[in-house]
Tab-separated table of C-alpha atoms and ligand atoms in Angstrom:
chain	number	residue	atom	x	y	z
A	1	MET	CA	65.124	-6.399	-146.608
A	2	ALA	CA	66.803	-7.989	-143.409
A	3	ARG	CA	70.110	-6.250	-142.591
A	4	LEU	CA	72.426	-8.911	-142.527
A	5	GLU	CA	70.768	-11.328	-145.289
A	6	GLY	CA	73.410	-13.459	-146.474
A	7	LYS	CA	76.379	-12.362	-144.035
A	8	VAL	CA	78.269	-14.790	-141.995
A	9	ALA	CA	78.936	-13.598	-138.390
A	10	ALA	CA	80.485	-14.479	-135.703
A	11	VAL	CA	79.930	-13.567	-132.024
A	12	SER	CA	81.919	-15.113	-128.710
A	13	GLY	CA	80.138	-15.649	-125.607
A	14	ALA	CA	77.080	-16.780	-127.624
A	15	ALA	CA	75.125	-19.106	-124.958
A	16	SER	CA	73.995	-16.513	-122.353
A	17	GLY	CA	73.223	-12.672	-122.085
A	18	ILE	CA	73.961	-9.801	-124.797
A	19	GLY	CA	75.802	-12.681	-126.909
A	20	LEU	CA	72.915	-15.007	-126.965
A	21	ALA	CA	70.554	-11.689	-127.427
A	22	THR	CA	73.036	-10.528	-130.930
A	23	ALA	CA	73.595	-14.118	-131.835
A	24	GLN	CA	69.161	-14.116	-132.161
A	25	VAL	CA	68.528	-10.964	-133.766
A	26	PHE	CA	71.609	-11.883	-136.157
A	27	ALA	CA	70.066	-14.995	-137.147
A	28	ARG	CA	66.344	-13.069	-137.453
A	29	GLU	CA	67.775	-10.640	-139.650
A	30	GLY	CA	69.709	-13.237	-142.233
A	31	ALA	CA	72.897	-13.849	-140.992
A	32	THR	CA	74.564	-17.132	-140.561
A	33	VAL	CA	75.914	-17.047	-137.243
A	34	ILE	CA	79.166	-18.558	-135.484
A	35	LEU	CA	78.335	-19.156	-132.040
A	36	ILE	CA	81.299	-19.217	-129.931
A	37	ASP	CA	81.291	-19.897	-126.160
A	38	ARG	CA	82.668	-22.427	-123.682
A	39	ASP	CA	79.684	-23.620	-122.205
A	40	GLU	CA	78.790	-26.803	-123.757
A	41	THR	CA	74.971	-26.845	-122.815
A	42	ARG	CA	73.887	-23.146	-123.062
A	43	LEU	CA	76.007	-23.055	-126.502
A	44	ALA	CA	73.916	-25.900	-127.512
A	45	ALA	CA	70.650	-24.797	-126.845
A	46	ALA	CA	71.284	-21.269	-128.313
A	47	ARG	CA	72.287	-22.954	-131.137
A	48	ASN	CA	69.205	-24.895	-131.543
A	49	ASN	CA	66.572	-22.237	-130.747
A	50	LEU	CA	68.503	-19.856	-133.388
A	51	ASP	CA	65.617	-19.124	-136.065
A	52	GLY	CA	66.855	-20.504	-139.980
A	53	SER	CA	69.109	-22.894	-140.780
A	54	GLY	CA	73.120	-23.331	-141.321
A	55	HIS	CA	74.306	-21.913	-138.281
A	56	GLN	CA	77.161	-23.195	-136.578
A	57	GLN	CA	78.557	-24.004	-133.026
A	58	VAL	CA	82.144	-23.436	-131.890
A	59	LEU	CA	83.192	-25.137	-128.394
A	60	MET	CA	86.016	-23.182	-126.987
A	61	ASP	CA	88.237	-21.047	-124.668
A	62	VAL	CA	88.839	-17.566	-126.111
A	63	THR	CA	91.972	-17.394	-124.636
A	64	ARG	CA	93.192	-19.952	-126.634
A	65	GLU	CA	95.407	-19.165	-129.208
A	66	GLU	CA	94.929	-22.372	-131.302
A	67	ALA	CA	91.210	-22.464	-130.831
A	68	TRP	CA	91.162	-18.766	-133.054
A	69	ILE	CA	93.720	-20.307	-135.619
A	70	ALA	CA	91.591	-23.504	-136.045
A	71	LEU	CA	88.335	-21.194	-136.165
A	72	ALA	CA	90.085	-18.985	-138.623
A	73	GLU	CA	90.704	-22.408	-141.188
A	74	GLU	CA	87.517	-23.576	-140.742
A	75	VAL	CA	86.173	-20.004	-141.724
A	76	GLU	CA	88.165	-20.306	-144.215
A	77	ARG	CA	87.163	-23.530	-145.684
A	78	ASP	CA	83.556	-23.432	-145.227
A	79	HIS	CA	82.525	-20.034	-145.952
A	80	LYS	CA	85.933	-17.724	-147.631
A	81	ARG	CA	84.915	-14.743	-145.960
A	82	LEU	CA	83.595	-13.032	-142.576
A	83	ASP	CA	81.285	-10.447	-142.776
A	84	VAL	CA	81.226	-10.156	-139.101
A	85	LEU	CA	83.027	-10.303	-135.779
A	86	VAL	CA	81.220	-9.341	-132.318
A	87	ASN	CA	83.627	-10.241	-129.753
A	88	ASN	CA	81.755	-9.795	-126.737
A	89	ALA	CA	82.587	-12.625	-124.046
A	90	GLY	CA	83.603	-11.582	-120.905
A	91	PHE	CA	83.324	-11.060	-117.642
A	92	GLY	CA	84.350	-9.137	-113.977
A	93	ALA	CA	85.027	-9.767	-110.537
A	94	PHE	CA	84.019	-6.702	-108.236
A	95	LYS	CA	86.799	-6.180	-105.642
A	96	SER	CA	89.812	-3.897	-104.303
A	97	ILE	CA	93.129	-3.895	-105.840
A	98	ALA	CA	94.099	-5.467	-102.612
A	99	ASP	CA	91.945	-8.181	-102.766
A	100	THR	CA	92.539	-8.683	-106.225
A	101	SER	CA	95.131	-11.802	-107.061
A	102	PHE	CA	97.823	-11.261	-109.306
A	103	GLU	CA	96.089	-14.878	-110.792
A	104	THR	CA	92.769	-13.245	-111.155
A	105	TRP	CA	94.045	-10.100	-112.608
A	106	ARG	CA	95.502	-11.984	-115.726
A	107	SER	CA	92.309	-13.583	-116.212
A	108	ILE	CA	90.167	-11.071	-116.551
A	109	LEU	CA	92.470	-9.225	-119.278
A	110	SER	CA	92.737	-12.792	-120.845
A	111	VAL	CA	89.379	-12.853	-121.407
A	112	ASN	CA	88.390	-9.677	-122.264
A	113	LEU	CA	91.142	-8.772	-123.981
A	114	ASP	CA	93.191	-10.720	-125.085
A	115	SER	CA	90.372	-12.268	-126.590
A	116	VAL	CA	89.820	-9.291	-128.581
A	117	PHE	CA	93.587	-9.520	-130.110
A	118	LEU	CA	93.470	-12.926	-131.233
A	119	ALA	CA	90.191	-12.945	-132.643
A	120	THR	CA	91.574	-9.498	-134.530
A	121	LYS	CA	94.599	-11.096	-135.428
A	122	TYR	CA	93.383	-14.568	-137.311
A	123	LEU	CA	89.949	-13.340	-138.591
A	124	LEU	CA	90.971	-10.431	-139.772
A	125	PRO	CA	91.764	-12.416	-143.413
A	126	ALA	CA	88.572	-13.373	-143.609
A	127	LEU	CA	87.011	-10.249	-142.819
A	128	ALA	CA	88.593	-8.490	-145.336
A	129	ALA	CA	88.368	-11.474	-147.831
A	130	SER	CA	84.672	-9.922	-147.385
A	131	GLY	CA	85.662	-6.635	-148.483
A	132	ARG	CA	82.948	-5.197	-145.913
A	133	GLY	CA	83.775	-6.273	-142.660
A	134	SER	CA	82.679	-5.306	-139.860
A	135	ILE	CA	83.598	-6.115	-136.249
A	136	VAL	CA	82.076	-4.817	-133.434
A	137	ASN	CA	83.530	-5.104	-129.726
A	138	VAL	CA	82.105	-5.403	-126.552
A	139	SER	CA	83.689	-2.831	-124.001
A	140	SER	CA	81.321	-1.024	-121.225
A	141	ILE	CA	80.631	2.070	-119.691
A	142	ARG	CA	83.786	1.225	-117.047
A	143	GLY	CA	85.914	1.604	-120.258
A	144	ILE	CA	85.220	5.061	-120.424
A	145	MET	CA	84.826	6.210	-116.687
A	146	ALA	CA	85.811	4.780	-113.752
A	147	ALA	CA	84.424	3.321	-110.313
A	148	PRO	CA	86.130	1.759	-106.945
A	149	ASN	CA	86.735	-2.075	-106.869
A	150	THR	CA	87.092	-1.996	-110.955
A	151	GLY	CA	90.105	-1.862	-111.612
A	152	SER	CA	91.151	-4.936	-113.636
A	153	TYR	CA	87.645	-4.717	-115.671
A	154	CYS	CA	87.966	-1.124	-116.094
A	155	ALA	CA	91.791	-1.726	-117.567
A	156	SER	CA	90.664	-4.540	-119.733
A	157	LYS	CA	87.491	-2.908	-121.052
A	158	GLY	CA	89.690	0.636	-121.523
A	159	GLY	CA	92.082	-1.546	-123.328
A	160	VAL	CA	88.920	-2.658	-125.519
A	161	ARG	CA	88.441	1.122	-126.641
A	162	LEU	CA	91.054	1.701	-127.707
A	163	PHE	CA	92.613	-1.920	-129.097
A	164	THR	CA	89.126	-0.825	-131.363
A	165	LYS	CA	90.041	2.552	-132.331
A	166	ALA	CA	93.513	1.403	-133.507
A	167	THR	CA	92.104	-1.812	-135.689
A	168	ALA	CA	90.006	0.969	-137.448
A	169	MET	CA	92.575	3.590	-138.098
A	170	GLU	CA	94.699	-0.018	-139.481
A	171	CYS	CA	92.016	-1.102	-141.575
A	172	ALA	CA	91.487	2.113	-143.046
A	173	GLU	CA	95.029	2.955	-143.686
A	174	LEU	CA	94.949	-0.761	-145.651
A	175	GLY	CA	91.839	0.104	-147.294
A	176	ASN	CA	90.382	-3.335	-146.691
A	177	GLY	CA	87.148	-2.595	-146.111
A	178	VAL	CA	87.238	-3.407	-142.482
A	179	ARG	CA	85.335	-1.327	-139.670
A	180	ALA	CA	86.056	-1.852	-136.062
A	181	ASN	CA	83.987	0.053	-133.300
A	182	SER	CA	83.208	-0.406	-129.823
A	183	ILE	CA	79.768	-0.845	-127.821
A	184	HIS	CA	79.534	0.492	-123.872
A	185	PRO	CA	76.898	-0.560	-122.198
A	186	GLY	CA	75.626	0.444	-118.910
A	187	HIS	CA	74.140	-1.966	-116.095
A	188	VAL	CA	72.597	-4.930	-118.309
A	189	GLU	CA	70.217	-7.662	-117.014
A	190	THR	CA	72.034	-11.016	-117.549
A	191	PRO	CA	73.666	-14.063	-115.548
A	192	LEU	CA	76.715	-11.565	-115.456
A	193	THR	CA	74.670	-9.258	-113.318
A	194	ALA	CA	72.389	-11.531	-111.811
A	195	GLY	CA	74.630	-11.699	-108.138
A	196	ALA	CA	74.902	-7.710	-107.759
A	197	TYR	CA	70.898	-6.881	-108.624
A	198	ALA	CA	69.900	-10.482	-106.286
A	199	ASP	CA	69.975	-7.768	-102.658
A	200	PRO	CA	66.800	-5.776	-103.251
A	201	ALA	CA	68.134	-2.915	-101.671
A	202	ILE	CA	70.986	-3.103	-103.686
A	203	ALA	CA	69.289	-3.395	-106.873
A	204	ALA	CA	66.842	-0.064	-105.639
A	205	ARG	CA	70.213	1.664	-105.171
A	206	LEU	CA	71.612	0.512	-108.460
A	207	LYS	CA	68.926	1.721	-110.140
A	208	ALA	CA	68.348	4.567	-109.064
A	209	ASP	CA	71.739	5.790	-109.930
A	210	ILE	CA	70.744	5.288	-113.887
A	211	PRO	CA	68.670	8.538	-114.487
A	212	MET	CA	66.400	6.062	-116.710
A	213	LYS	CA	65.906	4.363	-113.657
A	214	ARG	CA	66.188	0.712	-114.669
A	215	GLN	CA	68.634	-1.947	-116.098
A	216	GLY	CA	69.068	-2.559	-119.446
A	217	GLN	CA	67.860	-5.519	-121.570
A	218	ALA	CA	69.849	-8.160	-123.144
A	219	ASP	CA	68.338	-7.099	-126.422
A	220	GLU	CA	68.226	-3.475	-125.992
A	221	ILE	CA	72.183	-4.158	-126.644
A	222	ALA	CA	71.866	-6.320	-129.604
A	223	ASP	CA	69.668	-4.171	-131.498
A	224	ALA	CA	72.794	-1.474	-131.298
A	225	ILE	CA	75.241	-3.956	-132.168
A	226	LEU	CA	73.039	-5.098	-135.364
A	227	PHE	CA	73.250	-1.085	-135.758
A	228	LEU	CA	77.376	-1.612	-135.731
A	229	ALA	CA	77.344	-4.503	-137.516
A	230	SER	CA	75.323	-3.902	-140.193
A	231	GLU	CA	75.619	-1.151	-143.575
A	232	ASP	CA	72.948	1.156	-141.453
A	233	SER	CA	76.801	2.363	-139.934
A	234	ARG	CA	78.403	1.916	-142.887
A	235	TYR	CA	80.138	5.448	-142.493
A	236	MET	CA	81.013	4.996	-138.650
A	237	THR	CA	84.938	3.121	-137.579
A	238	GLY	CA	86.884	4.223	-134.467
A	239	ALA	CA	83.694	5.201	-133.109
A	240	GLU	CA	82.035	4.368	-129.296
A	241	LEU	CA	78.831	3.487	-128.991
A	242	VAL	CA	77.176	4.191	-125.652
A	243	VAL	CA	74.260	2.125	-124.627
A	244	ASP	CA	73.473	2.919	-120.747
A	245	GLY	CA	70.271	4.524	-119.784
A	246	GLY	CA	72.026	7.843	-119.684
A	247	SER	CA	74.612	6.568	-116.589
A	248	THR	CA	77.137	8.307	-118.698
A	249	ALA	CA	75.989	11.307	-119.407
A	250	THR	CA	75.889	13.483	-115.852
B	1	NAD	N1	75.871	-7.134	-118.471
B	1	NAD	C1	76.698	-6.276	-117.996
B	1	NAD	O1	75.491	-5.333	-117.242
B	1	NAD	C2	77.325	-5.458	-119.046
B	1	NAD	C3	78.131	-4.055	-118.592
B	1	NAD	C4	78.858	-3.402	-119.923
B	1	NAD	C5	79.328	-4.486	-120.469
B	1	NAD	N2	79.288	-5.769	-120.470
B	1	NAD	C6	79.496	-6.620	-121.342
B	1	NAD	O2	79.044	-7.222	-122.047
B	1	NAD	C7	79.885	-9.024	-122.574
B	1	NAD	C8	78.302	-9.997	-122.135
B	1	NAD	O3	78.362	-9.839	-120.788
B	1	NAD	P1	76.914	-11.102	-120.423
B	1	NAD	O4	76.589	-9.588	-119.297
B	1	NAD	O5	76.024	-11.239	-121.523
B	1	NAD	O6	77.345	-12.047	-119.306
B	1	NAD	P2	77.099	-13.066	-119.293
B	1	NAD	O7	77.901	-13.880	-118.206
B	1	NAD	O8	75.896	-13.608	-119.533
B	1	NAD	O9	77.518	-14.082	-121.176
B	1	NAD	C9	79.090	-14.188	-120.715
B	1	NAD	C10	79.204	-15.400	-121.862
B	1	NAD	O10	80.864	-15.679	-122.117
B	1	NAD	C11	81.393	-17.111	-121.880
B	1	NAD	N3	82.838	-16.625	-122.099
B	1	NAD	C12	82.917	-16.075	-120.564
B	1	NAD	N4	84.510	-16.376	-120.468
B	1	NAD	C13	84.575	-17.299	-121.460
B	1	NAD	C14	85.996	-18.153	-122.280
B	1	NAD	N5	86.912	-17.870	-121.805
B	1	NAD	N6	85.632	-18.682	-123.253
B	1	NAD	C15	84.634	-18.614	-124.498
B	1	NAD	N7	83.454	-18.370	-123.684
B	1	NAD	C16	83.499	-17.373	-122.465
B	1	NAD	C17	79.851	-17.359	-121.156
B	1	NAD	O11	80.715	-18.698	-120.900
B	1	NAD	C18	79.008	-16.904	-120.927
B	1	NAD	O12	77.999	-17.652	-121.572
B	1	NAD	C19	80.552	-8.719	-121.074
B	1	NAD	O13	82.150	-8.608	-122.013
B	1	NAD	C20	80.585	-8.179	-120.510
B	1	NAD	O14	81.799	-7.561	-120.165
B	1	NAD	C21	78.059	-6.280	-119.949
């Protein structure tokens, strides 16, 4: 039996990297996937390459409140429920605090954190209607431990980590059947990190710092997201799952 057979799952940032790999594994496991992204070309390609039928693409900016309201209405009309929500869209700008403009700070907080709040606020009724909804928020090891020149990114991902736990507590108290967990990838090979790894000397240094001596692959994170999305993790809520080749174990 496929692990998401008959489930409806929404994934943000589904046109690239971890989100794309997640949409692919969800589709293989029997889910109907709602792919959300602001990159029209890559979103269409992602949607067209998925296994199975019935998947939907939603072109939107995850920072826009009205877009989440419209999506919630669409989900209610088309499916009457949502079983899985993966808040994955995000990015970072690796600069010192002095060199980070207020505009950049606000943009990172908006994409990485505001979007998680908006998605949760507007899609929670549909997740509750499922009776067994699962929210998976993609944080980072930078939501657990800091590093220089990552202030805005750390603030956003730390916010995702604790907002997830607050969501889990609130849903448990409401008894609405919705679980919420965060996932904390380490260094993963995606377009987001391609720039940092472009210089072979820097790439060698970065890999040397990872206990497993290599970057993770997007499908290795997607498999962990699948675990949190599925009934395999049915007694987990408010948990943080680190998938980092050992980086936070030192
Ligand atoms: N790659 C890593 O090493 C790594 C490590 C830890 C955490 N993460 C987190 O994983 C998530 C995915 O990262 P990735 O490496 O796959 O990145 P990526 O750049 O490959 O994919 C991110 C996707 O999000 C979309 N997106 C960005 N802003 C958006 C917006 N405002 N509205 C709609 N879509 C938007 C982009 O178009 C893109 O398709 C991010 O939240 C990132 O912070 C990544």
